[in-house]
Coordinates of N, CA and C in Angstrom, one line a residue:
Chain A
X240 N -21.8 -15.3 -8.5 CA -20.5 -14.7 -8.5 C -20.5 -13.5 -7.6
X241 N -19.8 -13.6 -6.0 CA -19.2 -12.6 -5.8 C -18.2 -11.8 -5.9
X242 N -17.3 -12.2 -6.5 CA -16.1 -11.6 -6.6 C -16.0 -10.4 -7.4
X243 N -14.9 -9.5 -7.0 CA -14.4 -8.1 -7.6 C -13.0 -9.0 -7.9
X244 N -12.8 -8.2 -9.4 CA -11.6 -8.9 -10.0 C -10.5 -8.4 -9.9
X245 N -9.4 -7.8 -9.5 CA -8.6 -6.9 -9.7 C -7.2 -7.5 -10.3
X246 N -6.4 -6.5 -11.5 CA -5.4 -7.2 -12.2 C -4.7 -5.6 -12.0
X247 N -3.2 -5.6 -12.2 CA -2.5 -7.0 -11.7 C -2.8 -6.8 -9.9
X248 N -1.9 -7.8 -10.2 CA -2.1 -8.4 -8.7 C -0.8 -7.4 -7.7
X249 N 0.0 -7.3 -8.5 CA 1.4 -6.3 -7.9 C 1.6 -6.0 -9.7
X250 N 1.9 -4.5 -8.9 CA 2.6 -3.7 -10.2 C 4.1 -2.4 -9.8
X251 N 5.2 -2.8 -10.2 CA 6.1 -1.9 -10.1 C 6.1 -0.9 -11.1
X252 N 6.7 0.4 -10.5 CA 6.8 1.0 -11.5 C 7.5 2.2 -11.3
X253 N 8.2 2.4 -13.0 CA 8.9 4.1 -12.3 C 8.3 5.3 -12.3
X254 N 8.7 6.3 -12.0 CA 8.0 7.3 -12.0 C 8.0 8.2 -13.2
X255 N 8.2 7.5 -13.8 CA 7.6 8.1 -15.5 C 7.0 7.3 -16.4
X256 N 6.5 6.3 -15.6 CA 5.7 4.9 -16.4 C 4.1 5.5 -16.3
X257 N 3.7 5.4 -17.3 CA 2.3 5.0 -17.8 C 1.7 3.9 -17.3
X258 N 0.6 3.3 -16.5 CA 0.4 2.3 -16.3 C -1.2 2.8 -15.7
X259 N -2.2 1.1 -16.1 CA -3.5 1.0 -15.5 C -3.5 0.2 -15.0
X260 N -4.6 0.3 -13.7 CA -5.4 -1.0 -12.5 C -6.8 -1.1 -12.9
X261 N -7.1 -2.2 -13.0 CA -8.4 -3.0 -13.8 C -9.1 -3.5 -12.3
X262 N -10.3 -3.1 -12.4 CA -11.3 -3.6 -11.9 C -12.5 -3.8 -12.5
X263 N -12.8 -5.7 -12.4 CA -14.4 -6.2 -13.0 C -15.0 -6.8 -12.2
X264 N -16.4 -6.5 -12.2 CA -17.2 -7.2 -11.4 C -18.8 -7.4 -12.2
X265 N -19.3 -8.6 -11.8 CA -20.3 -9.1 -12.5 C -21.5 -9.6 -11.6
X266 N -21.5 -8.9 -10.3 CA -22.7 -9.0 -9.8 C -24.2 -7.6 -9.9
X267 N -23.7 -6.9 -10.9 CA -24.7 -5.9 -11.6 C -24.6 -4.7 -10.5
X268 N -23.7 -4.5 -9.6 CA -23.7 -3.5 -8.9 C -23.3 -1.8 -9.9
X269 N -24.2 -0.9 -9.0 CA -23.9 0.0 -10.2 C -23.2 1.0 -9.3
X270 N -22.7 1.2 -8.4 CA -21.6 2.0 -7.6 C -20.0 1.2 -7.6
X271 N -19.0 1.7 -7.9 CA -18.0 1.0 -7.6 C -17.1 2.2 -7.1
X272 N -16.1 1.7 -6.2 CA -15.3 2.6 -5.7 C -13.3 2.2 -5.7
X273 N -12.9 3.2 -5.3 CA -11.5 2.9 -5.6 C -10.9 3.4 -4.5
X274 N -10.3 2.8 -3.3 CA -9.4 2.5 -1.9 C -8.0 3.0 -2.2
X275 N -7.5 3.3 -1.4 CA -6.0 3.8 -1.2 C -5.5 3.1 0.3
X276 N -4.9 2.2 0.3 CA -4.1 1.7 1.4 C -3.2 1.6 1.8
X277 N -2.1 2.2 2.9 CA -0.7 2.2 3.3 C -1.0 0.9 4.0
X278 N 0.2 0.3 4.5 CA 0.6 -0.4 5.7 C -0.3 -0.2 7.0
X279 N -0.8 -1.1 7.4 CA -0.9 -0.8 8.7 C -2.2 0.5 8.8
X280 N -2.9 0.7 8.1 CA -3.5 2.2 8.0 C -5.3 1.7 7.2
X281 N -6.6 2.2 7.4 CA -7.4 1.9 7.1 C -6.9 2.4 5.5
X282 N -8.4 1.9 4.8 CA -8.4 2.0 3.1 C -9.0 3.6 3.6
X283 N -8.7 4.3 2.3 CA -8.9 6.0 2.2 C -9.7 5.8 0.9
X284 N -10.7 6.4 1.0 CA -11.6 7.0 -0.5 C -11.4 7.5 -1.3
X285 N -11.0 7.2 -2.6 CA -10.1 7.9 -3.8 C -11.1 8.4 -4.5
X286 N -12.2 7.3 -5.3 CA -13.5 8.1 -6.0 C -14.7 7.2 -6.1
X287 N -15.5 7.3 -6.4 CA -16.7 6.8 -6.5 C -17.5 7.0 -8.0
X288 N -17.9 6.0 -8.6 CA -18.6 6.2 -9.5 C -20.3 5.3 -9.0
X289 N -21.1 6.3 -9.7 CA -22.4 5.7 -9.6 C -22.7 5.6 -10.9
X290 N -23.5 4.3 -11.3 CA -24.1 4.2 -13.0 C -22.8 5.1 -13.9
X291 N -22.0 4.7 -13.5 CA -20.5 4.9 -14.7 C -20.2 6.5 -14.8
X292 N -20.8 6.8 -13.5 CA -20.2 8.7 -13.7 C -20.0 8.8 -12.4
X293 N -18.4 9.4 -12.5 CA -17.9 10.0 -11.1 C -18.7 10.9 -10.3
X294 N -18.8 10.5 -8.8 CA -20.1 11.6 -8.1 C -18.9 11.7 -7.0
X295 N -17.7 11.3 -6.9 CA -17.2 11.7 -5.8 C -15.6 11.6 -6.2
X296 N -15.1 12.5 -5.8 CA -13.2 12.7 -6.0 C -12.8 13.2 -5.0
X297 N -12.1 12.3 -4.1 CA -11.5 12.6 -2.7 C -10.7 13.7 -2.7
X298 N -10.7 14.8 -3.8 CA -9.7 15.4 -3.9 C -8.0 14.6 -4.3
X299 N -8.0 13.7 -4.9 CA -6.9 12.9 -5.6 C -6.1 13.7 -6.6
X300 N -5.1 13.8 -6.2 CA -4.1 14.1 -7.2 C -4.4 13.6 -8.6
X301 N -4.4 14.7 -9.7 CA -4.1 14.5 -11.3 C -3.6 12.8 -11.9
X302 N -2.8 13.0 -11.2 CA -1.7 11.8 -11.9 C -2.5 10.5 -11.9
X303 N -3.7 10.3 -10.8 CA -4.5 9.4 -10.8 C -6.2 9.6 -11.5
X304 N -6.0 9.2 -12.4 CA -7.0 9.2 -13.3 C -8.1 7.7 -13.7
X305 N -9.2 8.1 -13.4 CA -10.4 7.0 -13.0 C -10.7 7.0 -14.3
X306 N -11.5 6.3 -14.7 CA -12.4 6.2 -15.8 C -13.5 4.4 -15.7
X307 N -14.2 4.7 -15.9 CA -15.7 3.7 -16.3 C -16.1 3.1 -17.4
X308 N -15.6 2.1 -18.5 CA -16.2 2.4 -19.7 C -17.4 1.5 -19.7
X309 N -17.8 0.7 -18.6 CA -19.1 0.6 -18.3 C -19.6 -0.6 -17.0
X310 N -21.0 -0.7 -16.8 CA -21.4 -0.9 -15.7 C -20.1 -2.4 -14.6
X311 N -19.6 -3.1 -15.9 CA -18.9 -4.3 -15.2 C -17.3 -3.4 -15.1
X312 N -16.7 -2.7 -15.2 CA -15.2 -2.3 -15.2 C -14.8 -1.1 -14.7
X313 N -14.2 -0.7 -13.8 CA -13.5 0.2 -13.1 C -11.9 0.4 -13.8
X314 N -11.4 1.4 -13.8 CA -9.6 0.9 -14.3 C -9.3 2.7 -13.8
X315 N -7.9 2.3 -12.9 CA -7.1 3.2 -12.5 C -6.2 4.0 -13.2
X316 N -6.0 5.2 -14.0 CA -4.6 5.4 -14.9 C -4.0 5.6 -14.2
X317 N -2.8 5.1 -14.1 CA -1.7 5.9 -13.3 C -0.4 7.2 -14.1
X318 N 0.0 8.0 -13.6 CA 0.8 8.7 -14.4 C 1.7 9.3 -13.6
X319 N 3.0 9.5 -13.8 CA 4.3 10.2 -13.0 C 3.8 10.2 -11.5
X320 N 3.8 9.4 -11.1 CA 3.4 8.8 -9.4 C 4.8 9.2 -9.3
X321 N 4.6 9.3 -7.5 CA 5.3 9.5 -6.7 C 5.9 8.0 -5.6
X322 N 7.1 8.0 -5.4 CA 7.6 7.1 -4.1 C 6.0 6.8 -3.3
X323 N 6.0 7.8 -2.8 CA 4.6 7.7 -1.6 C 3.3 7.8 -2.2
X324 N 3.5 7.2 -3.2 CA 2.2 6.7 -3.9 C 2.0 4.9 -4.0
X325 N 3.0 4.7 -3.3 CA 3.0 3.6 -2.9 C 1.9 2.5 -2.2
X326 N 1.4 1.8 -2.5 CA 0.4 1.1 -1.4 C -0.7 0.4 -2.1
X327 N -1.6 0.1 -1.3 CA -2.2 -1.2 -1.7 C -3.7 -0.8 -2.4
X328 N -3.8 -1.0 -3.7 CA -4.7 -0.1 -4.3 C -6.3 -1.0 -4.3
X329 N -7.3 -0.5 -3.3 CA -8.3 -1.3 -3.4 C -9.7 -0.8 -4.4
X330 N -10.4 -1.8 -5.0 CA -11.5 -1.7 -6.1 C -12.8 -2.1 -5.0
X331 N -13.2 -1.7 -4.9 CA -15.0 -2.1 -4.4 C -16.6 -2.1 -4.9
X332 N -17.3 -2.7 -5.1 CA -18.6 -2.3 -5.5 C -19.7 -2.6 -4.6
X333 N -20.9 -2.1 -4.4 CA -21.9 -2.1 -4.1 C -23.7 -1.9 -4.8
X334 N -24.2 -2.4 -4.1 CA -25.3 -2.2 -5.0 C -26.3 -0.9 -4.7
X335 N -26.5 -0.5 -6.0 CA -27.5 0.5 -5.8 C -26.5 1.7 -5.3
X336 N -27.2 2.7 -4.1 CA -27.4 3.7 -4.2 C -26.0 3.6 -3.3
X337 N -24.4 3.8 -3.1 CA -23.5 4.1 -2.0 C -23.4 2.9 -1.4
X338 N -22.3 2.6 -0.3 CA -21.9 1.4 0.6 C -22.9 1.4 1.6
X339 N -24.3 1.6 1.5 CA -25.0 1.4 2.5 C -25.9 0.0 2.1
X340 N -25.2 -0.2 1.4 CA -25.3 -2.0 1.3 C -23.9 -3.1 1.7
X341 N -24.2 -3.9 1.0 CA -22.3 -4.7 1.6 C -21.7 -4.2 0.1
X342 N -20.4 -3.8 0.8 CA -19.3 -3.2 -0.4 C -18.6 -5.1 -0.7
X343 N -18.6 -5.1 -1.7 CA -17.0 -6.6 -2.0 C -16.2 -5.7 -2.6
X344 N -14.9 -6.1 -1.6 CA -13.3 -5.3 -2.3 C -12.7 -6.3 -2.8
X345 N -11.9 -6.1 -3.9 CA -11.6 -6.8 -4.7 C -9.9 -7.0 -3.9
X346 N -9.2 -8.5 -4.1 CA -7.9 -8.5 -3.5 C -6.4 -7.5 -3.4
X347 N -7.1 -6.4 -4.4 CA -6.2 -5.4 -4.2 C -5.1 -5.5 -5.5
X348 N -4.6 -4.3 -5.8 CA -3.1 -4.3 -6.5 C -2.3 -3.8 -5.6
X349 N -1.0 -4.5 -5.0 CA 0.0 -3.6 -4.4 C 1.4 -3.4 -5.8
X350 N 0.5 -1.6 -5.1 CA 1.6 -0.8 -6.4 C 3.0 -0.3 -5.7
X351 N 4.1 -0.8 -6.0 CA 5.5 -0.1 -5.7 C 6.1 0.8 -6.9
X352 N 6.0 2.3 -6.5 CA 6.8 3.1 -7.2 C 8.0 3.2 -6.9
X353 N 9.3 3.4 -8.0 CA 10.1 3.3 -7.8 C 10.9 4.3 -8.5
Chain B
X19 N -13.1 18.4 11.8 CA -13.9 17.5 10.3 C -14.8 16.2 11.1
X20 N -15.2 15.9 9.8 CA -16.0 14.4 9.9 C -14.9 13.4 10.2
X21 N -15.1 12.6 11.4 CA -14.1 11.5 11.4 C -15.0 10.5 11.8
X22 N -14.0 9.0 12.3 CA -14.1 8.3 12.8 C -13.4 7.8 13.7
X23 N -13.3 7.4 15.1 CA -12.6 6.9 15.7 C -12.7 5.7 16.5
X24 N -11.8 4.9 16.6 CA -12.3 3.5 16.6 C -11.1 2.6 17.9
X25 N -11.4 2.8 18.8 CA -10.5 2.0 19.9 C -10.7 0.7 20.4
X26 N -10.0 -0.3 20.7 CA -8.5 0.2 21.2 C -7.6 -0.4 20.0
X27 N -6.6 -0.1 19.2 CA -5.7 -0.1 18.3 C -5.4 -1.5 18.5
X28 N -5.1 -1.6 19.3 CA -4.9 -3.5 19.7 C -5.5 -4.0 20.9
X29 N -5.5 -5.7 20.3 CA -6.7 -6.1 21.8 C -5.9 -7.4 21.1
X30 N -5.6 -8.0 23.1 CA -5.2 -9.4 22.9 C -6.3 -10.4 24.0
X31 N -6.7 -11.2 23.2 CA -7.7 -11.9 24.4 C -7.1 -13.7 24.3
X32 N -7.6 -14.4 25.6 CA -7.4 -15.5 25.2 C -8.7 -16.3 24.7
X33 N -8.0 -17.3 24.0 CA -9.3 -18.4 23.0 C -10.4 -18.5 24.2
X34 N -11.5 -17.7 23.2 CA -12.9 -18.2 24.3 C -13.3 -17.0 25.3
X35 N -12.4 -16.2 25.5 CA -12.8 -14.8 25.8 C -14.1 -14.0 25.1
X36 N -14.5 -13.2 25.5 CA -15.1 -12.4 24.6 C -14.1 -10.8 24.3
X37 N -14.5 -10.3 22.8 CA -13.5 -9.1 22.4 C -14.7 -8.3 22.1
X38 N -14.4 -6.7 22.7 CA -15.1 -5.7 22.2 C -14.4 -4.6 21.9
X39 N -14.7 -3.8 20.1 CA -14.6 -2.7 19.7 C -15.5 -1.7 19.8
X40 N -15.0 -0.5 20.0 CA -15.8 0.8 19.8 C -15.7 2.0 18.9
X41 N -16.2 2.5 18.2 CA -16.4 3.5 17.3 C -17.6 4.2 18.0
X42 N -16.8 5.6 17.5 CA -17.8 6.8 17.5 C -17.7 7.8 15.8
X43 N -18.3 8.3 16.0 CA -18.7 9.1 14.5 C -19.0 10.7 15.1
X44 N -18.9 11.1 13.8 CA -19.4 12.5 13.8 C -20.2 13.5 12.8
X45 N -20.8 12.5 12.3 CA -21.8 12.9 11.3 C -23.2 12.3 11.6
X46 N -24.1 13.3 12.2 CA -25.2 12.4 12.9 C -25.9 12.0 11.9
X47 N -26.0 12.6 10.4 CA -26.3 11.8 9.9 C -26.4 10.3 8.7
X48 N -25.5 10.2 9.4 CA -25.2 8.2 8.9 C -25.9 8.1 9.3
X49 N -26.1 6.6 8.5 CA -27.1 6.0 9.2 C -26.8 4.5 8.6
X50 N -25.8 3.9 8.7 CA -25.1 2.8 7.9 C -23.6 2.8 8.8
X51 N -23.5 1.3 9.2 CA -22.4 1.0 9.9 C -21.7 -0.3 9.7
X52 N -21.0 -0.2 9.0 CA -20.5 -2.0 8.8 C -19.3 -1.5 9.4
X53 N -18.9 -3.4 9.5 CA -17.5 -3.4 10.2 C -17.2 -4.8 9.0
X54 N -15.7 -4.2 8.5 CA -15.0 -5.1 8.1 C -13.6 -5.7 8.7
X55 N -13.4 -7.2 8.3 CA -12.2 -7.9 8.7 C -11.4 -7.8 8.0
X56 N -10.0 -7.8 8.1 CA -8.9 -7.6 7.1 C -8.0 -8.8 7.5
X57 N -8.2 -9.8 7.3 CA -6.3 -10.9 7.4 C -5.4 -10.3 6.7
X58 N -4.0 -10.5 7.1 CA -3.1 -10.1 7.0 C -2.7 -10.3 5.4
X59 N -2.9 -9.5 4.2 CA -2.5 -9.8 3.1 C -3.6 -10.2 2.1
X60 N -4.5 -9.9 3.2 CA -5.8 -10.1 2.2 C -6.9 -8.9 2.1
X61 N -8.2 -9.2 1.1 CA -9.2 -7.8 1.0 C -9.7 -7.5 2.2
X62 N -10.3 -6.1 2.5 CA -11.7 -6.1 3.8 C -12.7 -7.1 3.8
X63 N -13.1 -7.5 4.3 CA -14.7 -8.2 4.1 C -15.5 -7.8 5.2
X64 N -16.8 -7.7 4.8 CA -17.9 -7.5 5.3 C -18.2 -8.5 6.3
X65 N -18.4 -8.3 7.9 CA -18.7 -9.5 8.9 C -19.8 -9.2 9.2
X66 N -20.2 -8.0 9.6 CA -21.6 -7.8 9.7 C -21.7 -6.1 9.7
X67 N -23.0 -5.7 9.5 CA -23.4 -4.6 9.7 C -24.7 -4.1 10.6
X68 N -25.2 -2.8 10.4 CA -26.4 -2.0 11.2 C -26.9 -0.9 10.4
X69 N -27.8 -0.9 10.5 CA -28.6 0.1 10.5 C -29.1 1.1 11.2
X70 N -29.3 2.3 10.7 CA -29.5 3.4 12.1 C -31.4 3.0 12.7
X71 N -31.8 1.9 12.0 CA -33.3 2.3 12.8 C -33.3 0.9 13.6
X72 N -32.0 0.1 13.7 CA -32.0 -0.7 14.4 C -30.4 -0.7 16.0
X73 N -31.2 -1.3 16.9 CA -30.4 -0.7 18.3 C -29.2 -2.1 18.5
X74 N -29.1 -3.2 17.7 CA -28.7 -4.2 18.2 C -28.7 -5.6 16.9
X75 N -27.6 -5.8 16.6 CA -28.0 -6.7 15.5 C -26.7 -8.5 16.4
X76 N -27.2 -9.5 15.8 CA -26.5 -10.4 15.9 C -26.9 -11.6 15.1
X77 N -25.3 -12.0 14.6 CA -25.1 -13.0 13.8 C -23.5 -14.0 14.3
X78 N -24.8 -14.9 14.9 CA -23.6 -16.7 15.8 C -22.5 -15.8 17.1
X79 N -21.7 -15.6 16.6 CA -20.7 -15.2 17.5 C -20.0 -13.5 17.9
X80 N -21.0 -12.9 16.4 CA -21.0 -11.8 16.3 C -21.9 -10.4 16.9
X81 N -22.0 -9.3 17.1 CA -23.1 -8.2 17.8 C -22.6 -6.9 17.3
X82 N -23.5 -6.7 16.7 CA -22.9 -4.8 17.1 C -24.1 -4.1 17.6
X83 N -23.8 -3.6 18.0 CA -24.5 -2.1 18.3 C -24.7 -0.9 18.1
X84 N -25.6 -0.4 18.7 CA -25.8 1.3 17.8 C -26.3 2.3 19.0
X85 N -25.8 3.3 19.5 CA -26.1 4.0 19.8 C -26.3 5.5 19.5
X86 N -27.1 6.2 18.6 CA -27.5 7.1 17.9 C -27.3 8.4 18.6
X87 N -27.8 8.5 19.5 CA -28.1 9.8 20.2 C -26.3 9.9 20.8
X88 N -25.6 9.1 21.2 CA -24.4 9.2 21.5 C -23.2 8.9 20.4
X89 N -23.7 8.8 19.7 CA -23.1 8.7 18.3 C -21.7 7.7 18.0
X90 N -22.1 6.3 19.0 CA -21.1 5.3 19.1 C -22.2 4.3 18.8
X91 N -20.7 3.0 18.0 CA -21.1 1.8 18.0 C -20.4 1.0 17.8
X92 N -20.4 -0.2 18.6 CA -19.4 -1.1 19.2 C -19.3 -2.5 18.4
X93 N -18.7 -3.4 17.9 CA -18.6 -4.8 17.9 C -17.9 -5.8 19.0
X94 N -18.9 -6.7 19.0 CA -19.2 -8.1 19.9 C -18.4 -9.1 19.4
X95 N -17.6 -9.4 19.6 CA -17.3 -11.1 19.1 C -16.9 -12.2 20.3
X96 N -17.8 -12.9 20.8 CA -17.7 -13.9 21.9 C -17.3 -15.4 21.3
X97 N -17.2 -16.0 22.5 CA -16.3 -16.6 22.5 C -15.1 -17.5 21.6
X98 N -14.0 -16.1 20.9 CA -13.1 -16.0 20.1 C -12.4 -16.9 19.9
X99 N -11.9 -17.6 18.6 CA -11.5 -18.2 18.1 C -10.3 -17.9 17.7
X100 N -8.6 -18.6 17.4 CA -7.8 -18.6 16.6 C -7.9 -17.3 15.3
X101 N -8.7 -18.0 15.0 CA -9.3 -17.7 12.9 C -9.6 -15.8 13.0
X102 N -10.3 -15.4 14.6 CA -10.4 -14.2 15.0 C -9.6 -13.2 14.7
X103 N -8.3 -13.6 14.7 CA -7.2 -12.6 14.7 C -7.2 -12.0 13.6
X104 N -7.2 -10.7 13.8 CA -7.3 -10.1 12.3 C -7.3 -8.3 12.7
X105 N -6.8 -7.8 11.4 CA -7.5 -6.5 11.6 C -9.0 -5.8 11.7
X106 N -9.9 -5.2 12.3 CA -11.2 -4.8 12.5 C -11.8 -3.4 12.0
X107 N -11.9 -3.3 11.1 CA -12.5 -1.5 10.9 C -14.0 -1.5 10.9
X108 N -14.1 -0.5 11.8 CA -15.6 0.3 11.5 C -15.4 1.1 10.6
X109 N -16.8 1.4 10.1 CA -17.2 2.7 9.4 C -17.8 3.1 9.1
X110 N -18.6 4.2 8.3 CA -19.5 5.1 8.4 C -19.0 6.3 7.5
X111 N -20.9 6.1 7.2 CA -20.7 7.5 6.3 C -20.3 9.1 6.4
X112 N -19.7 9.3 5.7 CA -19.5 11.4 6.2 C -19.9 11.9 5.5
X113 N -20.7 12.8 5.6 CA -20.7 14.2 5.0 C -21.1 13.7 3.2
X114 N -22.2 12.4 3.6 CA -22.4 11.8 2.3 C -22.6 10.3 2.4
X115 N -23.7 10.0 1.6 CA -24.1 8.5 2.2 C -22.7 7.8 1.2
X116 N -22.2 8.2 0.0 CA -21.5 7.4 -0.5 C -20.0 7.6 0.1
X117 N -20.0 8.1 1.2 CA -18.1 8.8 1.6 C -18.3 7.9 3.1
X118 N -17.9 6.6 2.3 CA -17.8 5.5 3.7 C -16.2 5.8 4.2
X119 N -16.0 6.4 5.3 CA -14.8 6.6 6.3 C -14.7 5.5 7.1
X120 N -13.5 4.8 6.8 CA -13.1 3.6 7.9 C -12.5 4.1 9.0
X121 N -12.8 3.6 10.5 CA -12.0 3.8 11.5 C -10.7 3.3 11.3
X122 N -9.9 3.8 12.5 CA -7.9 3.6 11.9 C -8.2 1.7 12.5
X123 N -8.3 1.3 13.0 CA -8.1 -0.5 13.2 C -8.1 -0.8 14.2
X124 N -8.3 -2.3 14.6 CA -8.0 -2.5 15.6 C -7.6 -4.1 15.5
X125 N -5.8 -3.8 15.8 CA -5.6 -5.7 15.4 C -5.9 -6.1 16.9
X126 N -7.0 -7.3 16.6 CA -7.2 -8.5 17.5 C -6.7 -9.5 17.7
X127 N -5.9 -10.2 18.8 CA -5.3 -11.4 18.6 C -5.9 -12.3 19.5
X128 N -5.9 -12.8 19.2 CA -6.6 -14.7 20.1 C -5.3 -15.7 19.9
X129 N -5.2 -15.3 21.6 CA -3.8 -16.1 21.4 C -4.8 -17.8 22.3
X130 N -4.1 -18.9 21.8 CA -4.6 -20.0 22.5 C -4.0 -20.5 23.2

């Protein structure tokens, strides 16, 4: 099993909605990371968890909130998002130590705030 | 800052041409370079990668390269197919083996 899982698949939402992005993966990778993608624009590095503890935060706004509750699941909180928070939210893992192995991205949530 | 830059933004070749990208970096020390493919509405994927203790890698249709001391490296894809077309990112580590920076793209088209 290669696959990164990501649910949902599109998510709307207002800007006072409460909402999370799920990501699972079951190939025992113990880094997983979380992408930010506009249109047309590479994926940007939002955070990184190693062995289920954040070692990197792109500097991400509050309202996006990571959490790990263990080695197979990644999940995004989202909170009072913005318009231009808009975009295509990518999940990744890799093994071992950082993407200096092959990362699998999972097919993405595209989130529209509204 | 640490970047990446990654030319040329678009490249149109015809079927059976050969297509080359280029990236440069600014963190000498990376040392990990993949390039992923993006179709239009779909994830990145991994086509091939490098290593910094290696000068030259190839897989069937594919090549990249590494040049270290000049702190560029390029992707090969000869003679291009249809299925080719797609978006292209390099990337590389910054300022941290886990802070993989994608180059901005490069859509390729293979027109036939």
């Amino acid at each position: 099993d290669t696959e990164v899982t990501q649910t949902p698949k599109h998510l709307v939402m207002g800007m006072t909605n409460k909402k999370s992005l799920k990501c699972e993966q079951h190939m025992g990778h113990r880094a997983m990371y979380w992408y930010k993608q506009k249109a047309k624009k590479p994926p940007e590095l939002m955070f990184v968890y190693s062995y289920e503890k954040l070692s990197i935060n792109e500097s991400v706004p509050s309202r996006f909130s990571p959490e790990c509750p263990n080695s197979s699941l990644l999940n995004l909180h989202l909170h009072a998002l913005q318009p231009e928070d808009s975009a295509l939210y990518l999940c990744a893992s890799s093994h071992g130590w950082g993407m200096n192995t092959e990362a699998f991205f999972g097919q993405g949530t595209r989130l529209t705030v509204v | 800052g640490e970047n990446v830059e990654q030319h040329p933004s678009t490249l149109s070749v015809q079927e059976g041409d050969s297509a080359v990208i280029k990236c440069t970096y600014s963190d000498s020390a990376s040392n990990y370079f993949p390039w992923y493919k993006q179709e239009l509405g779909k994830r990145p994927q991994l086509i091939i990668d490098i290593r910094s203790n290696v000068g030259e890698k190839k897989d069937q249709r594919i090549a990249v390269t590494l040049n270290k001391t000049a702190k560029h490296f390029s992707l090969h894809i000869t003679e291009t197919q249809p299925e080719d077309s797609a978006v292209y990112f390099c990337a590389a580590p910054l300022g941290g083996y886990q802070k993989v920076t994608f180059g901005t793209g490069t859509k390729l088209q293979v027109i036939p």
